[in-house]
Short mmCIF file of C-alpha atoms and ligand atoms in Angstrom, two decimals:
data_model
loop_
_atom_site.label_atom_id
_atom_site.label_comp_id
_atom_site.label_asym_id
_atom_site.label_seq_id
_atom_site.Cartn_x
_atom_site.Cartn_y
_atom_site.Cartn_z
CA MET A 1 -23.58 -55.02 -68.55
CA ASP A 2 -26.84 -53.26 -67.71
CA ASP A 3 -28.04 -55.60 -65.07
CA PRO A 4 -25.43 -56.27 -62.43
CA SER A 5 -27.33 -59.38 -61.42
CA GLU A 6 -25.86 -60.95 -64.56
CA ALA A 7 -22.70 -61.14 -62.48
CA TYR A 8 -24.38 -63.19 -59.83
CA GLY A 9 -23.12 -66.63 -59.02
CA PRO A 10 -24.81 -69.25 -61.13
CA ASN A 11 -24.78 -67.07 -64.28
CA ARG A 12 -21.10 -66.38 -63.92
CA GLN A 13 -20.36 -70.06 -63.32
CA ARG A 14 -22.37 -71.08 -66.40
CA GLU A 15 -20.53 -68.53 -68.52
CA VAL A 16 -17.11 -69.72 -67.36
CA TYR A 17 -17.86 -73.43 -67.57
CA ALA A 18 -19.48 -73.04 -71.01
CA SER A 19 -16.38 -71.30 -72.42
CA GLY A 20 -14.22 -74.02 -70.94
CA MET A 21 -16.24 -77.06 -71.89
CA LEU A 22 -17.57 -75.88 -75.26
CA ALA A 23 -14.82 -73.57 -76.53
CA ASP A 24 -11.85 -74.89 -74.56
CA GLN A 25 -11.20 -71.46 -73.07
CA ARG A 26 -10.06 -70.96 -69.52
CA PRO A 27 -10.41 -67.58 -67.80
CA GLU A 28 -7.33 -65.48 -68.46
CA MET A 29 -7.65 -63.80 -65.09
CA PRO A 30 -6.39 -65.85 -62.15
CA VAL A 31 -9.32 -66.80 -59.94
CA SER A 32 -7.75 -67.26 -56.51
CA PRO A 33 -6.71 -64.02 -54.78
CA ASP A 34 -3.17 -65.25 -54.19
CA GLU A 35 -2.64 -66.20 -57.83
CA LEU A 36 -4.20 -62.89 -58.84
CA GLU A 37 -1.68 -61.04 -56.69
CA GLU A 38 1.19 -63.11 -58.10
CA ALA A 39 0.18 -62.36 -61.70
CA ALA A 40 -0.22 -58.66 -60.90
CA MET A 41 3.25 -58.58 -59.37
CA GLU A 42 4.66 -59.87 -62.64
CA ALA A 43 2.93 -57.08 -64.55
CA LEU A 44 4.28 -54.27 -62.35
CA SER A 45 7.62 -52.52 -62.04
CA GLU A 46 9.69 -53.29 -58.93
CA GLU A 47 8.72 -49.94 -57.36
CA ALA A 48 5.01 -50.22 -58.15
CA ARG A 49 4.96 -53.79 -56.87
CA ALA A 50 6.33 -52.66 -53.51
CA TYR A 51 4.06 -49.61 -53.35
CA VAL A 52 0.85 -51.52 -54.07
CA ALA A 53 1.42 -54.83 -52.31
CA GLY A 54 3.53 -53.43 -49.47
CA SER A 55 2.28 -52.36 -46.06
CA ALA A 56 3.75 -50.75 -42.97
CA GLY A 57 6.65 -52.23 -41.00
CA GLY A 58 6.86 -56.01 -40.92
CA GLU A 59 3.39 -56.19 -42.56
CA ASP A 60 2.04 -58.01 -39.54
CA THR A 61 -1.25 -56.10 -39.60
CA ALA A 62 -1.67 -56.71 -43.31
CA ASP A 63 -1.28 -60.47 -42.72
CA ARG A 64 -3.59 -60.38 -39.73
CA ASN A 65 -6.29 -58.58 -41.75
CA ARG A 66 -6.71 -61.69 -43.82
CA GLU A 67 -5.96 -64.30 -41.23
CA ALA A 68 -8.41 -62.95 -38.63
CA PHE A 69 -11.42 -63.67 -40.85
CA ARG A 70 -10.77 -67.37 -40.28
CA HIS A 71 -11.76 -67.13 -36.61
CA TRP A 72 -15.38 -66.58 -37.57
CA ARG A 73 -17.15 -69.48 -39.27
CA ILE A 74 -20.31 -69.39 -41.32
CA VAL A 75 -23.00 -71.86 -40.21
CA PRO A 76 -25.06 -72.58 -43.34
CA ARG A 77 -28.80 -73.11 -43.03
CA MET A 78 -30.72 -75.51 -45.30
CA LEU A 79 -34.13 -75.66 -47.00
CA ARG A 80 -34.74 -71.94 -46.95
CA ASP A 81 -35.69 -71.19 -50.59
CA VAL A 82 -32.95 -68.89 -51.75
CA ALA A 83 -33.93 -68.94 -55.44
CA ASP A 84 -34.52 -65.17 -55.49
CA ARG A 85 -31.75 -63.21 -53.94
CA ASP A 86 -31.25 -59.55 -53.31
CA LEU A 87 -27.73 -58.18 -53.03
CA SER A 88 -28.82 -54.57 -52.68
CA VAL A 89 -28.11 -52.48 -49.61
CA THR A 90 -28.92 -48.94 -48.53
CA VAL A 91 -25.99 -46.86 -47.36
CA CYS A 92 -26.47 -43.28 -46.16
CA GLY A 93 -29.90 -43.34 -47.78
CA GLN A 94 -28.42 -44.36 -51.15
CA GLU A 95 -29.42 -47.67 -52.70
CA PHE A 96 -26.54 -49.76 -54.06
CA SER A 97 -27.27 -52.83 -56.17
CA VAL A 98 -24.45 -54.73 -54.44
CA PRO A 99 -22.94 -54.45 -50.97
CA VAL A 100 -19.50 -53.73 -52.40
CA LEU A 101 -17.76 -50.47 -53.29
CA LEU A 102 -14.38 -50.12 -54.96
CA ALA A 103 -12.04 -48.67 -52.32
CA PRO A 104 -10.21 -45.41 -52.88
CA ILE A 105 -6.81 -46.41 -54.19
CA GLY A 106 -4.53 -43.62 -55.31
CA VAL A 107 -1.78 -43.42 -57.90
CA GLN A 108 -3.29 -46.01 -60.22
CA SER A 109 -1.19 -44.69 -63.12
CA ILE A 110 1.73 -46.70 -61.74
CA ILE A 111 -0.46 -49.79 -62.03
CA HIS A 112 -1.84 -49.26 -65.54
CA LYS A 113 -1.55 -46.43 -68.02
CA GLU A 114 -5.30 -45.75 -67.93
CA GLY A 115 -5.27 -45.82 -64.12
CA GLU A 116 -8.38 -44.69 -62.26
CA LEU A 117 -10.27 -43.96 -65.47
CA ALA A 118 -10.18 -47.65 -66.38
CA SER A 119 -11.21 -48.71 -62.88
CA ALA A 120 -14.06 -46.20 -62.80
CA ARG A 121 -15.29 -47.41 -66.20
CA ALA A 122 -15.27 -51.00 -64.98
CA ALA A 123 -17.20 -50.01 -61.85
CA ASP A 124 -19.66 -48.09 -63.98
CA SER A 125 -20.27 -50.98 -66.34
CA LEU A 126 -21.19 -53.15 -63.34
CA GLY A 127 -23.12 -50.50 -61.41
CA VAL A 128 -20.67 -50.90 -58.52
CA PRO A 129 -20.05 -47.72 -56.49
CA PHE A 130 -16.60 -46.22 -56.94
CA VAL A 131 -14.72 -44.20 -54.32
CA SER A 132 -12.40 -41.76 -56.05
CA SER A 133 -9.14 -40.96 -54.24
CA SER A 134 -7.70 -37.52 -53.49
CA ALA A 135 -4.40 -39.02 -54.63
CA ALA A 136 -5.71 -40.15 -58.01
CA SER A 137 -3.67 -39.79 -61.17
CA ALA A 138 -6.67 -38.30 -62.98
CA THR A 139 -8.66 -35.36 -61.66
CA MET A 140 -11.84 -36.01 -59.69
CA GLU A 141 -13.78 -34.38 -62.54
CA GLU A 142 -12.27 -36.77 -65.11
CA VAL A 143 -13.07 -39.75 -62.89
CA ALA A 144 -16.63 -38.50 -62.32
CA ASP A 145 -17.08 -38.29 -66.09
CA GLN A 146 -16.64 -42.08 -66.29
CA LEU A 147 -19.45 -42.68 -63.81
CA ASP A 148 -22.92 -42.65 -65.36
CA ASP A 149 -24.53 -45.78 -64.00
CA ALA A 150 -22.57 -46.23 -60.79
CA PRO A 151 -22.60 -44.00 -57.74
CA GLY A 152 -19.39 -42.07 -57.11
CA TRP A 153 -18.05 -41.00 -53.73
CA PHE A 154 -15.03 -38.80 -53.13
CA GLN A 155 -12.27 -39.70 -50.66
CA LEU A 156 -10.67 -36.70 -49.01
CA TYR A 157 -7.23 -36.42 -47.49
CA PRO A 158 -7.50 -33.26 -45.40
CA SER A 159 -4.62 -31.06 -46.44
CA ALA A 160 -2.39 -29.05 -44.12
CA ASP A 161 -3.68 -26.12 -46.21
CA PRO A 162 -7.37 -25.73 -45.25
CA ASP A 163 -8.08 -23.82 -48.48
CA VAL A 164 -7.08 -26.89 -50.48
CA THR A 165 -9.30 -29.12 -48.33
CA GLU A 166 -12.26 -26.82 -48.81
CA SER A 167 -11.63 -26.51 -52.52
CA PHE A 168 -11.52 -30.32 -52.91
CA VAL A 169 -14.87 -30.68 -51.12
CA ARG A 170 -16.49 -28.02 -53.28
CA ARG A 171 -15.08 -29.52 -56.47
CA ALA A 172 -16.28 -32.98 -55.44
CA GLU A 173 -19.78 -31.67 -54.85
CA GLU A 174 -19.74 -29.80 -58.15
CA ALA A 175 -18.49 -32.90 -60.01
CA GLY A 176 -21.50 -34.87 -58.77
CA TYR A 177 -19.99 -37.09 -56.08
CA GLU A 178 -22.59 -38.26 -53.59
CA ALA A 179 -20.57 -38.53 -50.37
CA ILE A 180 -17.29 -37.39 -48.88
CA VAL A 181 -15.14 -40.03 -47.18
CA ILE A 182 -12.49 -38.39 -45.01
CA THR A 183 -9.51 -40.66 -44.51
CA LEU A 184 -8.24 -40.12 -40.98
CA ASP A 185 -5.49 -42.70 -40.73
CA THR A 186 -3.03 -41.02 -43.08
CA PRO A 187 -2.11 -37.60 -41.72
CA THR A 188 1.28 -38.73 -42.99
CA MET A 189 2.46 -41.93 -44.66
CA GLY A 190 3.26 -44.95 -42.50
CA TRP A 191 6.75 -46.48 -42.34
CA ARG A 192 6.59 -48.71 -45.37
CA GLU A 193 9.78 -50.70 -45.39
CA ARG A 194 9.58 -51.75 -49.02
CA ASP A 195 9.16 -48.17 -50.26
CA VAL A 196 11.88 -46.90 -47.94
CA ALA A 197 14.24 -49.59 -49.23
CA ASN A 198 13.44 -48.56 -52.81
CA ALA A 199 13.63 -44.84 -51.88
CA TYR A 200 10.41 -44.59 -53.89
CA LEU A 201 7.52 -42.18 -53.51
CA PRO A 202 5.33 -41.99 -56.62
CA PHE A 203 4.16 -38.42 -55.92
CA LEU A 204 7.67 -37.09 -56.42
CA ASP A 205 7.54 -38.65 -59.87
CA GLY A 206 4.44 -36.58 -60.62
CA GLU A 207 2.06 -39.58 -60.16
CA GLY A 208 -1.13 -39.33 -58.08
CA VAL A 209 -1.16 -35.54 -57.88
CA ALA A 210 -3.68 -34.62 -60.58
CA ASN A 211 -6.25 -33.26 -58.11
CA TYR A 212 -3.64 -31.00 -56.55
CA LEU A 213 -1.95 -29.66 -59.69
CA SER A 214 -5.38 -28.80 -61.11
CA ASP A 215 -6.68 -27.21 -57.92
CA PRO A 216 -7.09 -23.43 -57.83
CA ALA A 217 -6.32 -23.16 -54.10
CA PHE A 218 -3.25 -25.37 -54.43
CA ARG A 219 -2.03 -23.44 -57.46
CA ASP A 220 -2.50 -20.16 -55.60
CA SER A 221 -0.05 -21.38 -52.98
CA LEU A 222 2.73 -21.82 -55.58
CA ASP A 223 5.25 -19.21 -56.67
CA ALA A 224 5.10 -20.56 -60.22
CA PRO A 225 2.47 -22.79 -61.89
CA PRO A 226 3.34 -26.51 -62.04
CA GLU A 227 3.69 -26.26 -65.83
CA GLU A 228 6.68 -23.94 -65.23
CA ASP A 229 8.22 -25.49 -62.13
CA GLU A 230 6.96 -29.03 -61.57
CA GLN A 231 9.57 -29.91 -58.94
CA ALA A 232 8.60 -27.00 -56.71
CA ALA A 233 4.91 -27.94 -57.10
CA LEU A 234 5.63 -31.55 -56.14
CA TRP A 235 7.58 -30.52 -53.05
CA ARG A 236 4.74 -28.19 -52.11
CA PHE A 237 2.43 -31.18 -52.50
CA ILE A 238 4.58 -33.15 -50.05
CA GLU A 239 4.49 -30.27 -47.55
CA GLN A 240 0.73 -29.95 -47.52
CA PHE A 241 -0.44 -33.50 -48.38
CA GLY A 242 -1.26 -34.54 -44.84
CA ASP A 243 -2.05 -32.78 -41.63
CA LEU A 244 -0.69 -34.20 -38.39
CA SER A 245 -2.60 -31.55 -36.47
CA MET A 246 -5.91 -32.91 -37.81
CA ASP A 247 -8.61 -33.22 -35.11
CA TRP A 248 -12.39 -33.23 -34.78
CA GLU A 249 -12.52 -29.61 -35.89
CA THR A 250 -11.14 -30.71 -39.25
CA VAL A 251 -14.18 -32.96 -39.61
CA GLU A 252 -16.50 -30.20 -38.45
CA ARG A 253 -15.13 -27.85 -41.11
CA VAL A 254 -15.84 -30.41 -43.83
CA GLN A 255 -19.36 -30.93 -42.45
CA ALA A 256 -19.88 -27.18 -42.56
CA THR A 257 -18.64 -26.98 -46.16
CA THR A 258 -20.92 -29.61 -47.67
CA ASP A 259 -24.44 -30.99 -47.54
CA LEU A 260 -23.21 -34.36 -48.76
CA PRO A 261 -23.01 -37.25 -46.31
CA VAL A 262 -19.63 -37.29 -44.56
CA LEU A 263 -18.03 -40.60 -43.58
CA LEU A 264 -14.83 -41.19 -41.63
CA LYS A 265 -12.43 -43.83 -42.92
CA GLY A 266 -9.88 -45.48 -40.66
CA ILE A 267 -11.98 -45.90 -37.51
CA LEU A 268 -10.85 -48.82 -35.31
CA HIS A 269 -11.52 -47.67 -31.73
CA PRO A 270 -15.09 -47.81 -30.36
CA GLU A 271 -14.64 -44.43 -28.66
CA ASP A 272 -13.83 -42.77 -32.02
CA ALA A 273 -16.98 -44.37 -33.45
CA ARG A 274 -19.04 -43.02 -30.54
CA GLU A 275 -17.65 -39.55 -31.09
CA ALA A 276 -18.45 -39.77 -34.81
CA VAL A 277 -22.09 -40.58 -34.01
CA ARG A 278 -22.30 -37.83 -31.42
CA ARG A 279 -20.93 -35.30 -33.90
CA GLY A 280 -23.54 -36.06 -36.53
CA VAL A 281 -21.20 -37.74 -38.98
CA ASP A 282 -23.03 -40.00 -41.46
CA GLY A 283 -20.92 -43.10 -41.22
CA VAL A 284 -17.56 -44.72 -40.64
CA VAL A 285 -15.33 -47.06 -42.60
CA VAL A 286 -13.72 -49.55 -40.25
CA SER A 287 -10.30 -49.89 -41.86
CA ASN A 288 -6.61 -49.96 -41.13
CA HIS A 289 -5.74 -48.90 -44.67
CA GLY A 290 -4.79 -52.45 -45.60
CA GLY A 291 -2.13 -52.48 -42.87
CA ARG A 292 -0.26 -49.65 -44.59
CA GLN A 293 -0.21 -47.25 -41.64
CA VAL A 294 0.25 -48.78 -38.16
CA ASP A 295 2.04 -52.10 -38.17
CA GLY A 296 0.90 -54.09 -35.17
CA ALA A 297 -2.54 -52.46 -35.30
CA ILE A 298 -5.62 -54.56 -34.64
CA SER A 299 -6.98 -56.27 -37.74
CA ALA A 300 -9.95 -54.48 -39.20
CA VAL A 301 -12.32 -57.43 -38.79
CA GLU A 302 -11.39 -57.83 -35.12
CA ALA A 303 -12.13 -54.13 -34.62
CA LEU A 304 -15.50 -54.31 -36.39
CA PRO A 305 -17.74 -55.81 -33.64
CA GLY A 306 -16.57 -53.23 -31.09
CA VAL A 307 -17.26 -50.37 -33.48
CA VAL A 308 -20.70 -51.72 -34.39
CA LYS A 309 -21.61 -52.11 -30.72
CA ALA A 310 -20.42 -48.59 -29.95
CA VAL A 311 -22.40 -47.13 -32.84
CA GLU A 312 -25.58 -49.00 -31.90
CA GLY A 313 -25.23 -48.05 -28.24
CA THR A 314 -24.68 -44.37 -29.02
CA LEU A 315 -27.54 -44.30 -31.53
CA SER A 316 -29.99 -45.88 -29.11
CA ALA A 317 -28.94 -43.50 -26.34
CA ALA A 318 -29.51 -40.61 -28.77
CA GLU A 319 -32.88 -42.07 -29.78
CA ALA A 320 -34.00 -42.47 -26.19
CA GLN A 321 -32.94 -38.90 -25.52
CA SER A 322 -34.76 -37.55 -28.56
CA ALA A 323 -37.90 -39.58 -27.71
CA ALA A 324 -37.81 -38.06 -24.24
CA ASP A 325 -37.31 -34.59 -25.75
CA ALA A 326 -40.21 -35.20 -28.16
CA GLN A 327 -42.41 -36.33 -25.30
CA SER A 328 -41.70 -33.22 -23.27
CA ALA A 329 -42.12 -31.05 -26.40
CA SER A 330 -45.51 -32.65 -27.13
CA ASP A 331 -46.50 -32.26 -23.47
CA ALA A 332 -45.68 -28.61 -24.04
CA GLY A 333 -47.84 -28.57 -27.19
CA ASP A 334 -44.99 -28.69 -29.76
CA THR A 335 -45.75 -31.40 -32.36
CA THR A 336 -42.38 -31.70 -34.17
CA ASN A 337 -41.17 -35.23 -33.61
CA GLY A 338 -37.63 -35.95 -32.55
CA GLU A 339 -36.61 -38.29 -35.37
CA SER A 340 -33.11 -39.62 -35.00
CA ASP A 341 -30.81 -40.41 -37.87
CA ASP A 342 -30.99 -44.19 -38.14
CA GLU A 343 -29.06 -44.31 -41.37
CA PHE A 344 -25.62 -44.10 -39.83
CA ALA A 345 -23.47 -46.35 -42.02
CA VAL A 346 -20.76 -48.75 -40.97
CA LEU A 347 -18.59 -49.76 -43.89
CA PHE A 348 -15.62 -52.07 -43.79
CA ASP A 349 -12.34 -52.75 -45.58
CA SER A 350 -8.90 -54.25 -45.12
CA GLY A 351 -8.49 -57.92 -45.95
CA ILE A 352 -11.56 -58.52 -48.10
CA ARG A 353 -10.48 -61.08 -50.67
CA ARG A 354 -13.36 -63.50 -51.16
CA GLY A 355 -17.13 -63.58 -50.94
CA ALA A 356 -17.02 -65.28 -47.55
CA ASP A 357 -14.99 -62.39 -46.11
CA ALA A 358 -17.67 -59.93 -47.19
CA ILE A 359 -20.42 -62.16 -45.77
CA LYS A 360 -18.62 -62.27 -42.43
CA ALA A 361 -18.15 -58.49 -42.38
CA LEU A 362 -21.82 -57.91 -43.18
CA ALA A 363 -22.86 -60.47 -40.58
CA LEU A 364 -20.73 -58.64 -38.02
CA GLY A 365 -22.68 -55.46 -38.70
CA ALA A 366 -21.13 -53.74 -41.72
CA ASP A 367 -23.61 -52.33 -44.23
CA ALA A 368 -21.22 -52.80 -47.14
CA VAL A 369 -17.55 -53.58 -47.80
CA LEU A 370 -14.86 -51.93 -49.86
CA LEU A 371 -12.81 -54.11 -52.15
CA GLY A 372 -9.21 -52.88 -52.29
CA ARG A 373 -6.09 -54.52 -53.66
CA PRO A 374 -7.82 -57.31 -55.63
CA TYR A 375 -9.40 -54.88 -58.09
CA VAL A 376 -6.15 -53.03 -58.75
CA TYR A 377 -4.45 -56.37 -59.28
CA GLY A 378 -7.02 -56.93 -62.04
CA LEU A 379 -6.15 -53.46 -63.36
CA ALA A 380 -2.45 -54.36 -63.43
CA ILE A 381 -3.12 -57.52 -65.41
CA ASP A 382 -5.69 -56.33 -67.93
CA GLY A 383 -6.80 -52.73 -67.40
CA GLU A 384 -10.53 -52.03 -67.37
CA GLU A 385 -11.40 -55.58 -68.41
CA GLY A 386 -9.20 -56.94 -65.63
CA VAL A 387 -11.02 -54.89 -62.99
CA ARG A 388 -14.34 -56.08 -64.38
CA GLU A 389 -13.31 -59.74 -64.25
CA VAL A 390 -12.11 -59.49 -60.67
CA VAL A 391 -15.24 -57.72 -59.50
CA ARG A 392 -17.56 -60.09 -61.35
CA ASN A 393 -15.83 -63.10 -59.82
CA PHE A 394 -16.02 -61.50 -56.40
CA LEU A 395 -19.75 -60.81 -56.73
CA ALA A 396 -20.38 -64.31 -58.05
CA ASP A 397 -18.54 -65.82 -55.10
CA PHE A 398 -20.44 -63.56 -52.68
CA ASP A 399 -23.81 -64.44 -54.18
CA LEU A 400 -23.18 -68.20 -54.23
CA THR A 401 -21.75 -68.28 -50.73
CA MET A 402 -24.71 -66.29 -49.44
CA ALA A 403 -27.20 -68.60 -51.18
CA LEU A 404 -25.45 -71.75 -50.01
CA SER A 405 -25.44 -70.38 -46.47
CA GLY A 406 -29.23 -70.27 -46.71
CA ARG A 407 -29.53 -66.48 -46.90
CA ASP A 408 -31.29 -64.54 -49.64
CA ALA A 409 -30.62 -60.88 -48.82
CA ALA A 410 -27.33 -59.12 -48.26
CA SER A 411 -29.06 -56.49 -46.15
CA GLU A 412 -30.37 -59.15 -43.78
CA LEU A 413 -27.09 -60.86 -42.99
CA ASP A 414 -26.62 -60.73 -39.24
CA SER A 415 -24.72 -62.37 -36.43
CA SER A 416 -26.89 -65.50 -36.58
CA VAL A 417 -24.86 -66.43 -39.70
CA LEU A 418 -21.65 -66.86 -37.70
CA VAL A 419 -19.99 -68.60 -34.81
CA ARG A 420 -16.57 -68.00 -33.31
CA PRO A 421 -15.65 -71.50 -32.13
CA ASP A 422 -12.32 -70.67 -30.47
CA GLU A 423 -13.77 -68.09 -28.12
C1 FNR B 1 -4.75 -47.50 -50.64
N1 FNR B 1 -5.72 -47.01 -49.76
C2 FNR B 1 -6.12 -45.70 -49.85
N2 FNR B 1 -7.08 -45.22 -49.01
C3 FNR B 1 -7.50 -43.94 -49.11
O1 FNR B 1 -8.36 -43.55 -48.33
N3 FNR B 1 -6.99 -43.12 -50.09
C4 FNR B 1 -6.03 -43.53 -50.96
O2 FNR B 1 -5.60 -42.79 -51.81
C5 FNR B 1 -5.55 -44.85 -50.83
N4 FNR B 1 -4.57 -45.32 -51.65
C6 FNR B 1 -4.17 -46.63 -51.58
C7 FNR B 1 -3.20 -47.09 -52.46
C8 FNR B 1 -2.84 -48.43 -52.44
C9 FNR B 1 -1.83 -48.92 -53.41
C10 FNR B 1 -3.47 -49.33 -51.53
C11 FNR B 1 -3.15 -50.80 -51.52
C12 FNR B 1 -4.40 -48.85 -50.65
C13 FNR B 1 -6.39 -47.90 -48.80
C14 FNR B 1 -7.64 -48.55 -49.40
O3 FNR B 1 -8.67 -47.62 -49.56
C15 FNR B 1 -8.15 -49.68 -48.50
O4 FNR B 1 -8.33 -49.19 -47.19
C16 FNR B 1 -7.18 -50.86 -48.47
O5 FNR B 1 -6.77 -51.17 -49.76
C17 FNR B 1 -7.82 -52.06 -47.83
O6 FNR B 1 -6.90 -53.09 -47.69
P1 FNR B 1 -6.85 -54.34 -48.68
O7 FNR B 1 -8.11 -55.12 -48.49
O8 FNR B 1 -6.72 -53.80 -50.06
O9 FNR B 1 -5.62 -55.10 -48.28
#
């Protein structure tokens, strides 16, 4: 599809209802997120099912991610002419036709044989930005090759081996990715009861390691190439996958390696958001990794308002400071103006299932949302076509819910859309 607006609400509804009423065809893809998950579970092996649907501990945070959206309620406005709608948003200076990116999800080869390549193709056909995972089953170059019409970003897991981290960033830049998203919440994997019970870690099966096995710096660290001793390479992967000693210097090193925008994924605490702004990072993704890391953690949507407030406060303090600096510079005859970076992006994921969730996240101050599990459930059911169906339904729902709430632009959704009645 060339024009992603073809996915928008009324067109999608007409298409579906016409196939049903004229050709007696119902959509093959389940429409409700819960039925979608159920159908995906049937398509997956026992281990993959646990790996994809499972979260940390008792999965309390994963449940809360979804449940917490219900506390905020949309208050629709009437008679506001919403015939022409604009779903586009600008994130880190890049224009996206929709306010939705596909989240970095690794190891997609355990979900479907075409894995990330199928998901990236689906994203591309819809013009929906795709975030390619460090832990993908195809190399970042192969994934980038699928992306002609959609923006691609690269998600980085900083490695315990700084040479590997640097090499990944350089490769990502070379492959044409347009931003680096550093995931901070996974310096090691959370305690995922389902995977522990299954004694299952896909990486040790050789899944999700394509970026590493193909990486010159990673290969240099091996005694023998992976083609000769795969087991040793996989254990080396486990040793250097995460870095529990990661700190702000890790971020600084990435910033020094690349000119691409750098975003931090996994921010939940306002103080971390403030520090990100102060350190000249380009954006944050408010996320708890779908509840897969810290069970009992705050839901992502409950963390969002605090992060947004912290970002806005820190940006305006910086602006006031730079205006004061500019004033004293101009008093001193220096005419360079102290422009501040007002493009700091706040993205959001964890619990986005329906259009209304995305509307609430945008209204609470996110610039865009990342869709996670639902799209890989589509992948499990029907490969590339399955991803496309899920994303098209999601965009249709978003568009209709926005229109029926009396709003015509995704970029203009703000807190006036919502109330929180039980507060
Ligand atoms: C993830 N997520 C993730 N995040 C990341 O930064 N790099 C990665 O490789 C992965 N891999 C991954 C695998 C699987 C199976 C899942 C379910 C998730 C987290 C992902 O980007 C996103 O934060 C969550 O999926 C959001 O939660 P929901 O909305 O999908 O529940």
